[in-house]
Short mmCIF file of N, CA and C in Angstrom, two decimals:
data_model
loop_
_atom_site.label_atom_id
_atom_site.label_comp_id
_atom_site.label_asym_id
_atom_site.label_seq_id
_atom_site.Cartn_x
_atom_site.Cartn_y
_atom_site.Cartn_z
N UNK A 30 95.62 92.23 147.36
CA UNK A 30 94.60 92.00 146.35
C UNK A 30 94.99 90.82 145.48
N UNK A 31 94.02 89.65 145.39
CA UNK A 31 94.25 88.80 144.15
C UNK A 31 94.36 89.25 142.84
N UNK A 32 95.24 89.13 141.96
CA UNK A 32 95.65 88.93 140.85
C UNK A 32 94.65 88.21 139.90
N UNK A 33 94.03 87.74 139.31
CA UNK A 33 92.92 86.92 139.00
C UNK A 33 93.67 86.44 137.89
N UNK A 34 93.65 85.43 137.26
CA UNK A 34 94.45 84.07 136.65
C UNK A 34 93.74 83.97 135.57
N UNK A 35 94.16 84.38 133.78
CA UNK A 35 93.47 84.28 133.49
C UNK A 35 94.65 83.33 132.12
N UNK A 36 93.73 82.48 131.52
CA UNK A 36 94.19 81.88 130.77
C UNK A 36 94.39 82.32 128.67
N UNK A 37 94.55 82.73 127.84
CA UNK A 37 94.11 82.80 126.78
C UNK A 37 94.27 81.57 125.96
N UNK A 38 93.56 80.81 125.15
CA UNK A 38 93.35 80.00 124.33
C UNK A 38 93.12 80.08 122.95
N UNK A 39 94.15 80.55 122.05
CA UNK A 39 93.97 80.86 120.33
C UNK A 39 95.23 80.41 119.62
N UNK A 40 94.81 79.71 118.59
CA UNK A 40 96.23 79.47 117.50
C UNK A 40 96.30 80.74 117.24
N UNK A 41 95.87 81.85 116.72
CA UNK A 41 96.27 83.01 116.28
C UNK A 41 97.43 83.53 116.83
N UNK A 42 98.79 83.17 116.75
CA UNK A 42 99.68 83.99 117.63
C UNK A 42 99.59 85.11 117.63
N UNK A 43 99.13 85.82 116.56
CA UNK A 43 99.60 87.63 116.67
C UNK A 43 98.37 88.02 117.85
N UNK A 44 97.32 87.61 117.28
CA UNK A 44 96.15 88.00 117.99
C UNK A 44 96.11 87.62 119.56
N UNK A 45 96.69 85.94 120.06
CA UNK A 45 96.60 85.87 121.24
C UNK A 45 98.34 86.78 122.23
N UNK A 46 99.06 86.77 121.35
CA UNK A 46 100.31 87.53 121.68
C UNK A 46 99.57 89.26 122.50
N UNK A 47 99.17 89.69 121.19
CA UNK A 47 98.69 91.26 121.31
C UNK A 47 97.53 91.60 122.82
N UNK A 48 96.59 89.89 122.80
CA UNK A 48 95.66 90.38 123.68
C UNK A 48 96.11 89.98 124.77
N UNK A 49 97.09 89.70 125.24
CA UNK A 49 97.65 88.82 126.17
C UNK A 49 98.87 90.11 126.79
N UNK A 50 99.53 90.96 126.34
CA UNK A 50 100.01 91.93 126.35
C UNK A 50 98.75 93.20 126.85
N UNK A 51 97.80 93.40 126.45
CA UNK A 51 96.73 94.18 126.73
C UNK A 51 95.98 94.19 127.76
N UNK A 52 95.77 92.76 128.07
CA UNK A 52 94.92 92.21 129.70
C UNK A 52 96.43 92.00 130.75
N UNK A 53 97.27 91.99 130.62
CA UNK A 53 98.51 92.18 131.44
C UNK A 53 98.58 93.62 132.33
N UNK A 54 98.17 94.57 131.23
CA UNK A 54 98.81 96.01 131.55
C UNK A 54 97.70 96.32 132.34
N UNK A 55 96.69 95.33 132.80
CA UNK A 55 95.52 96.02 133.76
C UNK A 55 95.37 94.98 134.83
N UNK A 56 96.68 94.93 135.19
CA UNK A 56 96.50 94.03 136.62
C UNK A 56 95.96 92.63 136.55
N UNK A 57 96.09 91.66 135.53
CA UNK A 57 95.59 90.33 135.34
C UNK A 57 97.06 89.35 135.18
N UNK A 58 96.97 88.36 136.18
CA UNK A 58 98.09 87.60 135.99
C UNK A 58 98.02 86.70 134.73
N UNK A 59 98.40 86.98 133.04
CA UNK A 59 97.94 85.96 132.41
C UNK A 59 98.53 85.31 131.71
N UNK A 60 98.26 84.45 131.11
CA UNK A 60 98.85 83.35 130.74
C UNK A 60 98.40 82.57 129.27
N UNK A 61 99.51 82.12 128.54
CA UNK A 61 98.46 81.75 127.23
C UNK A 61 98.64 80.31 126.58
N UNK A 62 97.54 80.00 125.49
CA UNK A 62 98.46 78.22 125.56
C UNK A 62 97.89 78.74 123.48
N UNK A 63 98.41 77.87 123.01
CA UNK A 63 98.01 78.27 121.33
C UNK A 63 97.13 76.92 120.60
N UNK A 64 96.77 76.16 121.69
CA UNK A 64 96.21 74.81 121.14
C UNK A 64 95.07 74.01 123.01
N UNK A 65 94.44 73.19 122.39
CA UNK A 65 93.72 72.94 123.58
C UNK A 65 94.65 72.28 124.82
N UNK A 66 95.17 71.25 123.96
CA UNK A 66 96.24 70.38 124.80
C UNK A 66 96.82 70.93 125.44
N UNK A 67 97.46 72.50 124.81
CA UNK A 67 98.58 72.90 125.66
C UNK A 67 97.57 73.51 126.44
N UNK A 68 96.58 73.78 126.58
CA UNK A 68 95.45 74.65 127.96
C UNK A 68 94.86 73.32 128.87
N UNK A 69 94.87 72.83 128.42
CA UNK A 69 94.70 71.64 129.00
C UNK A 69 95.77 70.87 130.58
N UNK A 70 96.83 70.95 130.17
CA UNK A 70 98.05 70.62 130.48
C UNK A 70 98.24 71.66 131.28
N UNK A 71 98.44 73.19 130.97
CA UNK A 71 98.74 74.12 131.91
C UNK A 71 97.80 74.03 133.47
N UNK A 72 96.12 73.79 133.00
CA UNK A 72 95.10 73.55 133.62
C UNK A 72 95.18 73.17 135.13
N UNK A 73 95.51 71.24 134.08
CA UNK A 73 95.60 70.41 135.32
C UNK A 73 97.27 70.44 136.11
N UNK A 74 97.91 71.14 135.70
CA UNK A 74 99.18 71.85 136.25
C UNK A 74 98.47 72.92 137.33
N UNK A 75 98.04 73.82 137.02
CA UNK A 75 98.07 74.92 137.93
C UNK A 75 96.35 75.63 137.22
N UNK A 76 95.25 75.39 138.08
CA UNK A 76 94.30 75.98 137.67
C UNK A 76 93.91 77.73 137.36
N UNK A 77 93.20 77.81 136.33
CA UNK A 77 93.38 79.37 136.30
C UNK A 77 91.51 79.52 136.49
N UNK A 78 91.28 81.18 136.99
CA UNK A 78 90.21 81.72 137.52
C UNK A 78 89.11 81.76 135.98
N UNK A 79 89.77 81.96 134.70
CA UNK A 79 88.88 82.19 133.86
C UNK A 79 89.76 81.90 132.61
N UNK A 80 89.12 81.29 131.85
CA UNK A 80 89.87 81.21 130.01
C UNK A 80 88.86 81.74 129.25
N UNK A 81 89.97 82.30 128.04
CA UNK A 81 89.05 82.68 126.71
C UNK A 81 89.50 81.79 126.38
N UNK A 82 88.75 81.10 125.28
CA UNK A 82 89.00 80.01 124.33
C UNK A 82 88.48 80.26 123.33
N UNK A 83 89.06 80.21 122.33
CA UNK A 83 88.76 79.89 120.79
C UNK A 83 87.91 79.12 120.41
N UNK A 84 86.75 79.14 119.53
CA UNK A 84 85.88 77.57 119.22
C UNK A 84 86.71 77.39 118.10
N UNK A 85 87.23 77.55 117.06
CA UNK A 85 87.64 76.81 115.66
C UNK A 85 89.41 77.33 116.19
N UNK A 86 89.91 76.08 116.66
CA UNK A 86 91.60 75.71 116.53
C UNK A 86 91.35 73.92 116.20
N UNK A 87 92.70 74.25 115.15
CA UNK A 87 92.95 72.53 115.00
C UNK A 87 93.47 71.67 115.89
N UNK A 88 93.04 70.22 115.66
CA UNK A 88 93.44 69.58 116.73
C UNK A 88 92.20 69.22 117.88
N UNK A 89 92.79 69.33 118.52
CA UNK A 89 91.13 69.89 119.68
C UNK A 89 90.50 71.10 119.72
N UNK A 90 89.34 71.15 119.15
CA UNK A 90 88.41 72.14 118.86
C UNK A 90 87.79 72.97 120.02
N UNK A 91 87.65 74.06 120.39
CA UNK A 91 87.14 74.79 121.94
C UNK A 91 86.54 74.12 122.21
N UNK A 92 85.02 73.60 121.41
CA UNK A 92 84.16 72.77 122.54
C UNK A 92 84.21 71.64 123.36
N UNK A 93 85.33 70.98 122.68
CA UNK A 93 85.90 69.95 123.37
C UNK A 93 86.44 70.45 124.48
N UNK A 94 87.55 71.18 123.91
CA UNK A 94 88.63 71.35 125.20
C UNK A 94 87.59 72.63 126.25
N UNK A 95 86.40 72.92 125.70
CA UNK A 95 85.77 73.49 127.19
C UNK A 95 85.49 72.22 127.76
N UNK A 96 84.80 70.89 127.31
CA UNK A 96 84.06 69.97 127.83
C UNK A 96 85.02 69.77 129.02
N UNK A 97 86.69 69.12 128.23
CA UNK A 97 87.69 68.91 129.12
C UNK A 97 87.63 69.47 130.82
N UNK A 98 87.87 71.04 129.75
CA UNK A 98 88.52 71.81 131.63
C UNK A 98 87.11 71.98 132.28
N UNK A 99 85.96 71.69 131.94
CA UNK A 99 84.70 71.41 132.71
C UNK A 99 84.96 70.54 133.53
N UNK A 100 85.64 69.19 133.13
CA UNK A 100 85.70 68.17 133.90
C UNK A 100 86.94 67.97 134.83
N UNK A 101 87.93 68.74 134.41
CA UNK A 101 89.36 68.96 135.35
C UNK A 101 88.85 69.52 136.40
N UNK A 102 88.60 71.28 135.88
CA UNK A 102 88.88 72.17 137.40
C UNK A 102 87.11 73.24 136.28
N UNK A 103 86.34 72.15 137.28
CA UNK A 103 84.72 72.97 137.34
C UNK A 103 84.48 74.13 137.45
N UNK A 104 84.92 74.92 138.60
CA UNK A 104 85.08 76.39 139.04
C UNK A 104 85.31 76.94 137.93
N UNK A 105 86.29 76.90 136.79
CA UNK A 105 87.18 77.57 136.28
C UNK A 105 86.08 77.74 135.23
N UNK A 106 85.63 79.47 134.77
CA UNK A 106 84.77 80.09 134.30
C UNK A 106 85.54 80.41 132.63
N UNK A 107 84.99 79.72 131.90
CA UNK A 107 85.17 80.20 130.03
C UNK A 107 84.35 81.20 129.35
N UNK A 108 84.66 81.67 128.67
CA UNK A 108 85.19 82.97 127.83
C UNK A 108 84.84 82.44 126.56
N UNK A 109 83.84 82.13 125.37
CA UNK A 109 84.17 81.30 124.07
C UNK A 109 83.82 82.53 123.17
N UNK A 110 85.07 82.48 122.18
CA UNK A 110 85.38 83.52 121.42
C UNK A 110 85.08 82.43 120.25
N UNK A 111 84.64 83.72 119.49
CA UNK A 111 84.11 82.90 117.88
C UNK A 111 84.43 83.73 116.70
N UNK A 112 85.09 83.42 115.99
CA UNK A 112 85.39 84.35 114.63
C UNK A 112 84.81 83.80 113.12
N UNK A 113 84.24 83.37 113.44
CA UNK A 113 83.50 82.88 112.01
C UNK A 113 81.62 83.53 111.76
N UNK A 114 81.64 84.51 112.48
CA UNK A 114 80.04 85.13 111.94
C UNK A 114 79.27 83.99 112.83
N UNK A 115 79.44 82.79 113.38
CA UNK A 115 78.33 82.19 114.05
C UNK A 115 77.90 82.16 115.21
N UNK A 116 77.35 82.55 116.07
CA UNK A 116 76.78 82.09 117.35
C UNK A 116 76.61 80.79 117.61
N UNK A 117 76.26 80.00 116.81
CA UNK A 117 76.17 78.59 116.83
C UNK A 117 76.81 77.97 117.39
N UNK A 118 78.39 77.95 117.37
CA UNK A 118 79.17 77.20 118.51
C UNK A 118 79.01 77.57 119.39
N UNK A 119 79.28 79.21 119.89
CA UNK A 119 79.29 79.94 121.37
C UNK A 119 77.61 79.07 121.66
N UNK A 120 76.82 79.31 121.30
CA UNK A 120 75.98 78.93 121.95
C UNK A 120 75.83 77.14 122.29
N UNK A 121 76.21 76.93 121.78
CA UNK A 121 76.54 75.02 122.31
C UNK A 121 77.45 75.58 123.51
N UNK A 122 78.55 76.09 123.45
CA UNK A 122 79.29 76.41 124.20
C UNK A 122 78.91 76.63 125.34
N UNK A 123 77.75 77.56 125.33
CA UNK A 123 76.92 77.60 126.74
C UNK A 123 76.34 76.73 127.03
N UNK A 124 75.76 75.96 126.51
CA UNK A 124 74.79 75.12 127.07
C UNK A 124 75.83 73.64 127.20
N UNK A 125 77.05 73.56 127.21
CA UNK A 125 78.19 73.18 127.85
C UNK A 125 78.77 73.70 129.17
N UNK A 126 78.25 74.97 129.14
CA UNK A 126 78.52 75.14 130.47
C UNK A 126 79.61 76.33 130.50
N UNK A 127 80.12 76.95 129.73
CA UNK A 127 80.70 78.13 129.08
C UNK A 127 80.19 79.34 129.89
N UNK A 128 80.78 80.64 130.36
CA UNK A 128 80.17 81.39 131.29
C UNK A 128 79.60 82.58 130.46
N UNK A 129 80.12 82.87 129.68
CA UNK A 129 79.63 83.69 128.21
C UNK A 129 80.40 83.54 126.55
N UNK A 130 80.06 84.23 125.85
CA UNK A 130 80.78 84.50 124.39
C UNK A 130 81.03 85.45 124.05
N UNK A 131 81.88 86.26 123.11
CA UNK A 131 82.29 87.01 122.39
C UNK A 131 82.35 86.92 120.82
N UNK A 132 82.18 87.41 119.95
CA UNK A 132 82.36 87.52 118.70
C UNK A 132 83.78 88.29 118.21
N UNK A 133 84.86 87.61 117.37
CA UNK A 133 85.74 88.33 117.20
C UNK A 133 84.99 88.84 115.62
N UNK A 134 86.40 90.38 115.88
CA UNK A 134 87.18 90.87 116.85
C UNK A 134 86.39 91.12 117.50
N UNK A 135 87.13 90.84 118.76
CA UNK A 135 85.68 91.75 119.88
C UNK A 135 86.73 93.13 120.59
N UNK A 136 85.79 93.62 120.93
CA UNK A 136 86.29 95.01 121.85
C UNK A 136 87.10 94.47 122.96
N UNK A 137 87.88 95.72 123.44
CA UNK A 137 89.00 95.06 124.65
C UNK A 137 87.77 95.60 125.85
N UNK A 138 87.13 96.74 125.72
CA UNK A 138 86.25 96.85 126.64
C UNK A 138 85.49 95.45 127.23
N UNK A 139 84.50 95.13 125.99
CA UNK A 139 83.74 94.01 126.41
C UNK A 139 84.21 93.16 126.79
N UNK A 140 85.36 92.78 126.19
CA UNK A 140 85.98 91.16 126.74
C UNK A 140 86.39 91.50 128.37
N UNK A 141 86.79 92.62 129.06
CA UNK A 141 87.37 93.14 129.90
C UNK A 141 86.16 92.72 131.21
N UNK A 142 84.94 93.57 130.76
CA UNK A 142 83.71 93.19 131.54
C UNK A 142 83.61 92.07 131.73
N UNK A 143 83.31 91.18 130.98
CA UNK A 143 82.83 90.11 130.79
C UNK A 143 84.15 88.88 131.69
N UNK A 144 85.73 89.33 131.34
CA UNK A 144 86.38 88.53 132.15
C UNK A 144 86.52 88.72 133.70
N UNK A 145 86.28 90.23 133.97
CA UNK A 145 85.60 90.48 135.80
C UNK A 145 84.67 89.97 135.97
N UNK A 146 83.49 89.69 135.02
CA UNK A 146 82.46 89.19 136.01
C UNK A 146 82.45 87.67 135.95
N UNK A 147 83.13 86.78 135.28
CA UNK A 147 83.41 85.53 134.90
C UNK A 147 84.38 85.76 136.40
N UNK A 148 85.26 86.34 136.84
CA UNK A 148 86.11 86.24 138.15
C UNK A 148 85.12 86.17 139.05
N UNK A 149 84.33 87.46 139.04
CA UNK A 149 83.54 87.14 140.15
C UNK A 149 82.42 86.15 140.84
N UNK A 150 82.10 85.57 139.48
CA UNK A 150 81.08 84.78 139.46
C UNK A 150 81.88 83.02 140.24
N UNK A 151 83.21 83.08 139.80
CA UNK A 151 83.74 82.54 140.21
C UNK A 151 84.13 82.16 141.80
N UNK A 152 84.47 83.47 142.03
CA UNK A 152 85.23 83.84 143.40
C UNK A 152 83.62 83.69 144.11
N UNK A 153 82.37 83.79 143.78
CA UNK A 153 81.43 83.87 145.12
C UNK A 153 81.09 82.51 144.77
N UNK A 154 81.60 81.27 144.21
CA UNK A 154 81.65 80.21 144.02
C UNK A 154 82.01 79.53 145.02
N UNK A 155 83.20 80.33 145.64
CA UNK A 155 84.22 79.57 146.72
C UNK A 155 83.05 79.81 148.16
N UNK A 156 82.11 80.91 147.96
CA UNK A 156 81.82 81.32 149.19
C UNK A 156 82.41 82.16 150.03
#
């Protein structure tokens, strides 16, 4: 069985530490970066099946660094997490090309759904 590759993207250390520990313990190979650059870099190193990304980190901001790994490795299905009460980015986010959003905090349930079917949507990508 594939392992499915998943990336996390948040300055929040506690928060990306904790959720990164949580999607581990259910069979997800994952992996985390705390800034865009460093997701960026891991990326075009070794592509992953799906990222959550943060929209508000300093430096390079999610929507950018979705634009980015849009243009690295296409396949690779995003996750845009938003903690500021707005839809407003997530939704640019989509219409960037983003595979869904979340509102933090969000549930480990939902994010859980939502990162299987971002795999799968992926995987019938390949054909």
């Amino acid at each position: 069985m594939i392992r499915p590759r998943i990336l996390l993207v948040d300055d929040e250390d506690r928060f990306r530490k904790t959720l990164k520990k949580r999607i581990s313990s259910r069979d997800y190979e994952v992996f985390d970066a705390a800034n865009g650059i460093q997701a960026l870099e891991m990326i075009r190193d070794d592509p992953m099946d799906v990222v959550v990304l943060d929209v508000r980190m300093p430096g390079l901001s999610g929507l950018e660094t979705l634009t980015e790994i849009k243009n690295i490795s296409p396949e690779t299905e995003v996750i845009m997490l938003t903690g500021h009460a707005s839809v407003d980015p997530a939704i640019e986010g989509m219409k960037l090309g983003a595979f869904d959003y979340l509102m933090k905090p969000c549930d480990l349930e939902d994010l859980m759904v939502k990162i299987q079917n971002a795999f799968e949507a992926k995987s019938s990508k390949k054909g």
